[in-house]
Amino acid sequence: MLDEDANGPQPTFVLVRPQMGENIGAAARAMLNFGLERMRLVDPRDGWPNQKAVAMASGAGRVLDGAGVFDDLPDAIADCDYVYATTARSRELAKPVRTPERAMAEARAMRAEGKKVAVLFGPERAGLENHDVSRANAIITVPVNPDFASLNLAQSVLLTAYEYGRQTLDYDHDVMSLAKTEFATQVEVEALAKHYEERLDEVGYFFPETKAAGMKIVMRNMWTRLALTRADVQMLHGMLRQVFRKLG
Amino acid sequence: MLDEDANGPQPTFVLVRPQMGENIGAAARAMLNFGLERMRLVDPRDGWPNQKAVAMASGAGRVLDGAGVFDDLPDAIADCDYVYATTARSRELAKPVRTPERAMAEARAMRAEGKKVAVLFGPERAGLENHDVSRANAIITVPVNPDFASLNLAQSVLLTAYEYGRQTLDYDHDVMSLAKTEFATQVEVEALAKHYEERLDEVGYFFPETKAAGMKIVMRNMWTRLALTRADVQMLHGMLRQVFRKLG
């Protein structure tokens, strides 16, 4: 399921003037969770390399090791074909505004054409400046509660990386551990139904007699509907057997 | 876009034995970004209220103010109709495993039917215990890079809340019809599990004693997994009652 550059260049996440090393490390982790490894840094406040970033990144250190560091934004995106700027505030800019979902769908399509996509994330305190955003082709805004919008840098990176991964990586929505499950066969469920029916008949459960046939159908419907595993069936046999062994 | 309870009960996010107040506060913020306000806490390590949680939550303080605090998980989910457990590790449990995307589609459908949905999040260090997961109907696992899975508590909350917020009202017909069935509530399934456990204890089913606790978890997992309807539960009570009335 890993999403290598062999399929075209991965999107590059560009942290513009990031302040805290911890947040750079957290961003690296957020990215690598979804298979994204291409990070660039523009003028990080505390220089580079940064020990706090390394400490926070822990297992995602290789994202930092591979990160390109640039003095300014134009250099950082010089080789990119399409650039998104993430921003929380609405701006008086005539640019397309995308949800992360929509933007990452576009990014994926561009990647398939061999295009290089960058996503810009601003500094923690103030976000991207207008002159940064002016370098971008489109804007990404996470649709949040208008009464409470409070996503930090690492969270914005996380949600964007998640969207890219969600749309790109190939997985089942019902990642069923159930796929491994050994469901009971028809015959086994039938035998279970019969076991219960017989024993319950003995103790007068199906009463009154005029309703017995209907009750048996209801019960059989339950057994067949429940998607019992083989282990369930064995357990259900065992329960009833033990009750009758002890009391019967 | 605010998503009030007027549209049916919001999903409740249940933090089980959370450790750091900061993470509780961060979870509250993550939720409120996507309009979710219903939080419950089970046995928070540092007691409650917690000043560090309040400080971290800042503008999302009202999520904390409204948070219910419970001594144990069964109490916290007693009024819920359907429970998801978030977990990173794959478990040898035959329960449906959902992506956040799929789970939140289901949750929306259930909400539209007036059903109360809970999502459990485990403590920071170790995640949910098996006995916690045994109380859930299904599992949510974020599909992450298998070579680097590192989501913390607040990030898991964020991604789940984001998915809930992101989704519009179109989803699977499958999921819809599921929501129309009158499923047994958590309390009803719990009572059923208890009834069987007690009766089977009486007849020495849980043997040998060293294995009894494990056998009870297996059985509880079965009851919660089976998606029993209210009618099923009544029938299963009735069966056992009749057996003991006659033989006991």
PDB file of N, CA and C in Angstrom, chain A residues 126-184:
ATOM      1  N   ALA A 126       0.610  33.181  12.883  1.00  0.00           N
ATOM      2  CA  ALA A 126      -0.187  34.070  12.031  1.00  0.00           C
ATOM      3  C   ALA A 126      -0.624  33.433  10.714  1.00  0.00           C
ATOM      4  N   GLY A 127      -0.074  32.273  10.414  1.00  0.00           N
ATOM      5  CA  GLY A 127      -0.418  31.692   9.115  1.00  0.00           C
ATOM      6  C   GLY A 127       0.322  32.380   7.978  1.00  0.00           C
ATOM      7  N   LEU A 128      -0.017  31.999   6.782  1.00  0.00           N
ATOM      8  CA  LEU A 128       0.658  32.555   5.605  1.00  0.00           C
ATOM      9  C   LEU A 128       0.305  34.026   5.421  1.00  0.00           C
ATOM     10  N   GLU A 129       1.280  34.777   4.965  1.00  0.00           N
ATOM     11  CA  GLU A 129       1.042  36.177   4.604  1.00  0.00           C
ATOM     12  C   GLU A 129       0.405  36.246   3.218  1.00  0.00           C
ATOM     13  N   ASN A 130      -0.193  37.390   2.943  1.00  0.00           N
ATOM     14  CA  ASN A 130      -0.802  37.543   1.616  1.00  0.00           C
ATOM     15  C   ASN A 130       0.207  37.360   0.482  1.00  0.00           C
ATOM     16  N   HIS A 131       1.435  37.819   0.708  1.00  0.00           N
ATOM     17  CA  HIS A 131       2.408  37.671  -0.386  1.00  0.00           C
ATOM     18  C   HIS A 131       2.818  36.209  -0.588  1.00  0.00           C
ATOM     19  N   ASP A 132       2.707  35.386   0.479  1.00  0.00           N
ATOM     20  CA  ASP A 132       2.928  33.943   0.293  1.00  0.00           C
ATOM     21  C   ASP A 132       1.782  33.363  -0.538  1.00  0.00           C
ATOM     22  N   VAL A 133       0.571  33.712  -0.126  1.00  0.00           N
ATOM     23  CA  VAL A 133      -0.606  33.150  -0.790  1.00  0.00           C
ATOM     24  C   VAL A 133      -0.628  33.562  -2.258  1.00  0.00           C
ATOM     25  N   SER A 134      -0.064  34.713  -2.529  1.00  0.00           N
ATOM     26  CA  SER A 134      -0.074  35.180  -3.916  1.00  0.00           C
ATOM     27  C   SER A 134       0.747  34.277  -4.834  1.00  0.00           C
ATOM     28  N   ARG A 135       1.603  33.451  -4.256  1.00  0.00           N
ATOM     29  CA  ARG A 135       2.388  32.498  -5.058  1.00  0.00           C
ATOM     30  C   ARG A 135       1.620  31.216  -5.377  1.00  0.00           C
ATOM     31  N   ALA A 136       0.491  31.075  -4.764  1.00  0.00           N
ATOM     32  CA  ALA A 136      -0.233  29.800  -4.905  1.00  0.00           C
ATOM     33  C   ALA A 136      -1.276  29.870  -6.006  1.00  0.00           C
ATOM     34  N   ASN A 137      -1.577  28.721  -6.580  1.00  0.00           N
ATOM     35  CA  ASN A 137      -2.611  28.635  -7.600  1.00  0.00           C
ATOM     36  C   ASN A 137      -4.008  28.530  -6.997  1.00  0.00           C
ATOM     37  N   ALA A 138      -4.071  27.954  -5.822  1.00  0.00           N
ATOM     38  CA  ALA A 138      -5.382  27.765  -5.192  1.00  0.00           C
ATOM     39  C   ALA A 138      -5.198  27.686  -3.688  1.00  0.00           C
ATOM     40  N   ILE A 139      -6.315  27.790  -2.998  1.00  0.00           N
ATOM     41  CA  ILE A 139      -6.301  27.821  -1.533  1.00  0.00           C
ATOM     42  C   ILE A 139      -6.976  26.569  -0.993  1.00  0.00           C
ATOM     43  N   ILE A 140      -6.423  26.037   0.079  1.00  0.00           N
ATOM     44  CA  ILE A 140      -7.098  24.955   0.803  1.00  0.00           C
ATOM     45  C   ILE A 140      -7.575  25.515   2.135  1.00  0.00           C
ATOM     46  N   THR A 141      -8.863  25.351   2.401  1.00  0.00           N
ATOM     47  CA  THR A 141      -9.395  25.715   3.709  1.00  0.00           C
ATOM     48  C   THR A 141     -10.164  24.519   4.257  1.00  0.00           C
ATOM     49  N   VAL A 142      -9.812  24.104   5.452  1.00  0.00           N
ATOM     50  CA  VAL A 142     -10.547  23.011   6.089  1.00  0.00           C
ATOM     51  C   VAL A 142     -11.893  23.559   6.543  1.00  0.00           C
ATOM     52  N   PRO A 143     -12.980  22.917   6.156  1.00  0.00           N
ATOM     53  CA  PRO A 143     -14.275  23.433   6.581  1.00  0.00           C
ATOM     54  C   PRO A 143     -14.507  23.142   8.058  1.00  0.00           C
ATOM     55  N   VAL A 144     -14.348  24.156   8.866  1.00  0.00           N
ATOM     56  CA  VAL A 144     -14.517  23.972  10.311  1.00  0.00           C
ATOM     57  C   VAL A 144     -15.699  24.798  10.801  1.00  0.00           C
ATOM     58  N   ASN A 145     -16.062  24.524  12.006  1.00  0.00           N
ATOM     59  CA  ASN A 145     -17.088  25.252  12.738  1.00  0.00           C
ATOM     60  C   ASN A 145     -16.792  26.755  12.690  1.00  0.00           C
ATOM     61  N   PRO A 146     -17.660  27.540  12.084  1.00  0.00           N
ATOM     62  CA  PRO A 146     -17.353  28.971  11.983  1.00  0.00           C
ATOM     63  C   PRO A 146     -17.257  29.645  13.351  1.00  0.00           C
ATOM     64  N   ASP A 147     -17.881  29.061  14.349  1.00  0.00           N
ATOM     65  CA  ASP A 147     -17.808  29.627  15.693  1.00  0.00           C
ATOM     66  C   ASP A 147     -16.591  29.157  16.475  1.00  0.00           C
ATOM     67  N   PHE A 148     -15.879  28.198  15.916  1.00  0.00           N
ATOM     68  CA  PHE A 148     -14.709  27.727  16.640  1.00  0.00           C
ATOM     69  C   PHE A 148     -13.733  27.082  15.661  1.00  0.00           C
ATOM     70  N   ALA A 149     -12.866  27.892  15.090  1.00  0.00           N
ATOM     71  CA  ALA A 149     -11.873  27.393  14.151  1.00  0.00           C
ATOM     72  C   ALA A 149     -10.534  27.477  14.848  1.00  0.00           C
ATOM     73  N   SER A 150      -9.945  26.354  15.152  1.00  0.00           N
ATOM     74  CA  SER A 150      -8.695  26.387  15.888  1.00  0.00           C
ATOM     75  C   SER A 150      -7.848  25.179  15.533  1.00  0.00           C
ATOM     76  N   LEU A 151      -7.347  25.182  14.316  1.00  0.00           N
ATOM     77  CA  LEU A 151      -6.449  24.097  13.918  1.00  0.00           C
ATOM     78  C   LEU A 151      -5.029  24.618  13.964  1.00  0.00           C
ATOM     79  N   ASN A 152      -4.140  23.852  14.602  1.00  0.00           N
ATOM     80  CA  ASN A 152      -2.755  24.296  14.594  1.00  0.00           C
ATOM     81  C   ASN A 152      -2.015  23.725  13.384  1.00  0.00           C
ATOM     82  N   LEU A 153      -0.737  24.073  13.298  1.00  0.00           N
ATOM     83  CA  LEU A 153       0.041  23.673  12.122  1.00  0.00           C
ATOM     84  C   LEU A 153       0.033  22.166  11.915  1.00  0.00           C
ATOM     85  N   ALA A 154       0.376  21.421  12.961  1.00  0.00           N
ATOM     86  CA  ALA A 154       0.489  19.975  12.803  1.00  0.00           C
ATOM     87  C   ALA A 154      -0.876  19.359  12.469  1.00  0.00           C
ATOM     88  N   GLN A 155      -1.948  19.955  12.989  1.00  0.00           N
ATOM     89  CA  GLN A 155      -3.282  19.425  12.685  1.00  0.00           C
ATOM     90  C   GLN A 155      -3.671  19.672  11.232  1.00  0.00           C
ATOM     91  N   SER A 156      -3.309  20.838  10.714  1.00  0.00           N
ATOM     92  CA  SER A 156      -3.592  21.107   9.306  1.00  0.00           C
ATOM     93  C   SER A 156      -2.816  20.150   8.411  1.00  0.00           C
ATOM     94  N   VAL A 157      -1.571  19.921   8.776  1.00  0.00           N
ATOM     95  CA  VAL A 157      -0.766  18.964   8.014  1.00  0.00           C
ATOM     96  C   VAL A 157      -1.398  17.573   8.104  1.00  0.00           C
ATOM     97  N   LEU A 158      -1.828  17.219   9.315  1.00  0.00           N
ATOM     98  CA  LEU A 158      -2.412  15.887   9.513  1.00  0.00           C
ATOM     99  C   LEU A 158      -3.649  15.689   8.634  1.00  0.00           C
ATOM    100  N   LEU A 159      -4.545  16.651   8.657  1.00  0.00           N
ATOM    101  CA  LEU A 159      -5.795  16.488   7.907  1.00  0.00           C
ATOM    102  C   LEU A 159      -5.543  16.449   6.399  1.00  0.00           C
ATOM    103  N   THR A 160      -4.595  17.254   5.943  1.00  0.00           N
ATOM    104  CA  THR A 160      -4.299  17.261   4.514  1.00  0.00           C
ATOM    105  C   THR A 160      -3.643  15.941   4.093  1.00  0.00           C
ATOM    106  N   ALA A 161      -2.700  15.474   4.916  1.00  0.00           N
ATOM    107  CA  ALA A 161      -2.038  14.197   4.621  1.00  0.00           C
ATOM    108  C   ALA A 161      -3.046  13.050   4.682  1.00  0.00           C
ATOM    109  N   TYR A 162      -3.932  13.122   5.652  1.00  0.00           N
ATOM    110  CA  TYR A 162      -4.969  12.098   5.780  1.00  0.00           C
ATOM    111  C   TYR A 162      -5.829  12.035   4.526  1.00  0.00           C
ATOM    112  N   GLU A 163      -6.217  13.203   4.024  1.00  0.00           N
ATOM    113  CA  GLU A 163      -7.047  13.227   2.822  1.00  0.00           C
ATOM    114  C   GLU A 163      -6.298  12.640   1.636  1.00  0.00           C
ATOM    115  N   TYR A 164      -5.021  12.977   1.538  1.00  0.00           N
ATOM    116  CA  TYR A 164      -4.253  12.414   0.430  1.00  0.00           C
ATOM    117  C   TYR A 164      -4.191  10.896   0.560  1.00  0.00           C
ATOM    118  N   GLY A 165      -3.899  10.446   1.761  1.00  0.00           N
ATOM    119  CA  GLY A 165      -3.816   8.996   1.989  1.00  0.00           C
ATOM    120  C   GLY A 165      -5.159   8.315   1.779  1.00  0.00           C
ATOM    121  N   ARG A 166      -6.195   8.940   2.263  1.00  0.00           N
ATOM    122  CA  ARG A 166      -7.525   8.336   2.188  1.00  0.00           C
ATOM    123  C   ARG A 166      -7.929   8.078   0.742  1.00  0.00           C
ATOM    124  N   GLN A 167      -7.554   9.003  -0.118  1.00  0.00           N
ATOM    125  CA  GLN A 167      -7.982   8.884  -1.506  1.00  0.00           C
ATOM    126  C   GLN A 167      -7.016   8.067  -2.345  1.00  0.00           C
ATOM    127  N   THR A 168      -5.799   7.931  -1.865  1.00  0.00           N
ATOM    128  CA  THR A 168      -4.762   7.334  -2.694  1.00  0.00           C
ATOM    129  C   THR A 168      -4.490   5.895  -2.328  1.00  0.00           C
ATOM    130  N   LEU A 169      -4.367   5.665  -1.050  1.00  0.00           N
ATOM    131  CA  LEU A 169      -3.975   4.333  -0.623  1.00  0.00           C
ATOM    132  C   LEU A 169      -5.169   3.431  -0.764  1.00  0.00           C
ATOM    133  N   ASP A 170      -4.844   2.224  -1.012  1.00  0.00           N
ATOM    134  CA  ASP A 170      -5.868   1.312  -1.429  1.00  0.00           C
ATOM    135  C   ASP A 170      -6.278   0.465  -0.246  1.00  0.00           C
ATOM    136  N   TYR A 171      -7.438   0.723   0.294  1.00  0.00           N
ATOM    137  CA  TYR A 171      -7.874  -0.174   1.342  1.00  0.00           C
ATOM    138  C   TYR A 171      -9.370  -0.304   1.333  1.00  0.00           C
ATOM    139  N   ASP A 172      -9.787  -1.298   2.020  1.00  0.00           N
ATOM    140  CA  ASP A 172     -11.192  -1.578   2.187  1.00  0.00           C
ATOM    141  C   ASP A 172     -11.778  -0.713   3.267  1.00  0.00           C
ATOM    142  N   HIS A 173     -12.977  -0.292   3.071  1.00  0.00           N
ATOM    143  CA  HIS A 173     -13.609   0.443   4.159  1.00  0.00           C
ATOM    144  C   HIS A 173     -14.030  -0.468   5.285  1.00  0.00           C
ATOM    145  N   ASP A 174     -14.364  -1.665   4.955  1.00  0.00           N
ATOM    146  CA  ASP A 174     -14.601  -2.628   6.031  1.00  0.00           C
ATOM    147  C   ASP A 174     -13.346  -3.442   6.105  1.00  0.00           C
ATOM    148  N   VAL A 175     -12.320  -2.883   6.671  1.00  0.00           N
ATOM    149  CA  VAL A 175     -11.041  -3.573   6.752  1.00  0.00           C
ATOM    150  C   VAL A 175     -11.236  -4.849   7.528  1.00  0.00           C
ATOM    151  N   MET A 176     -12.269  -5.550   7.296  1.00  0.00           N
ATOM    152  CA  MET A 176     -12.706  -6.638   8.124  1.00  0.00           C
ATOM    153  C   MET A 176     -11.571  -7.487   8.652  1.00  0.00           C
ATOM    154  N   SER A 177     -11.388  -7.423   9.943  1.00  0.00           N
ATOM    155  CA  SER A 177     -10.711  -8.561  10.517  1.00  0.00           C
ATOM    156  C   SER A 177     -11.695  -9.697  10.320  1.00  0.00           C
ATOM    157  N   LEU A 178     -12.932  -9.336  10.020  1.00  0.00           N
ATOM    158  CA  LEU A 178     -13.947 -10.332   9.702  1.00  0.00           C
ATOM    159  C   LEU A 178     -13.578 -11.167   8.484  1.00  0.00           C
ATOM    160  N   ALA A 179     -12.777 -10.574   7.588  1.00  0.00           N
ATOM    161  CA  ALA A 179     -12.372 -11.335   6.407  1.00  0.00           C
ATOM    162  C   ALA A 179     -11.661 -12.617   6.832  1.00  0.00           C
ATOM    163  N   LYS A 180     -10.941 -12.505   7.935  1.00  0.00           N
ATOM    164  CA  LYS A 180     -10.231 -13.675   8.442  1.00  0.00           C
ATOM    165  C   LYS A 180     -11.166 -14.607   9.190  1.00  0.00           C
ATOM    166  N   THR A 181     -12.330 -14.094   9.491  1.00  0.00           N
ATOM    167  CA  THR A 181     -13.238 -14.854  10.332  1.00  0.00           C
ATOM    168  C   THR A 181     -13.760 -16.079   9.615  1.00  0.00           C
ATOM    169  N   GLU A 182     -13.814 -17.148  10.357  1.00  0.00           N
ATOM    170  CA  GLU A 182     -14.407 -18.359   9.805  1.00  0.00           C
ATOM    171  C   GLU A 182     -15.871 -18.397  10.151  1.00  0.00           C
ATOM    172  N   PHE A 183     -16.686 -17.999   9.226  1.00  0.00           N
ATOM    173  CA  PHE A 183     -18.118 -18.051   9.491  1.00  0.00           C
ATOM    174  C   PHE A 183     -18.614 -19.487   9.467  1.00  0.00           C
ATOM    175  N   ALA A 184     -19.652 -19.726  10.238  1.00  0.00           N
ATOM    176  CA  ALA A 184     -20.253 -21.058  10.263  1.00  0.00           C
ATOM    177  C   ALA A 184     -20.923 -21.336   8.925  1.00  0.00           C
TER     178      ALA A 184
END
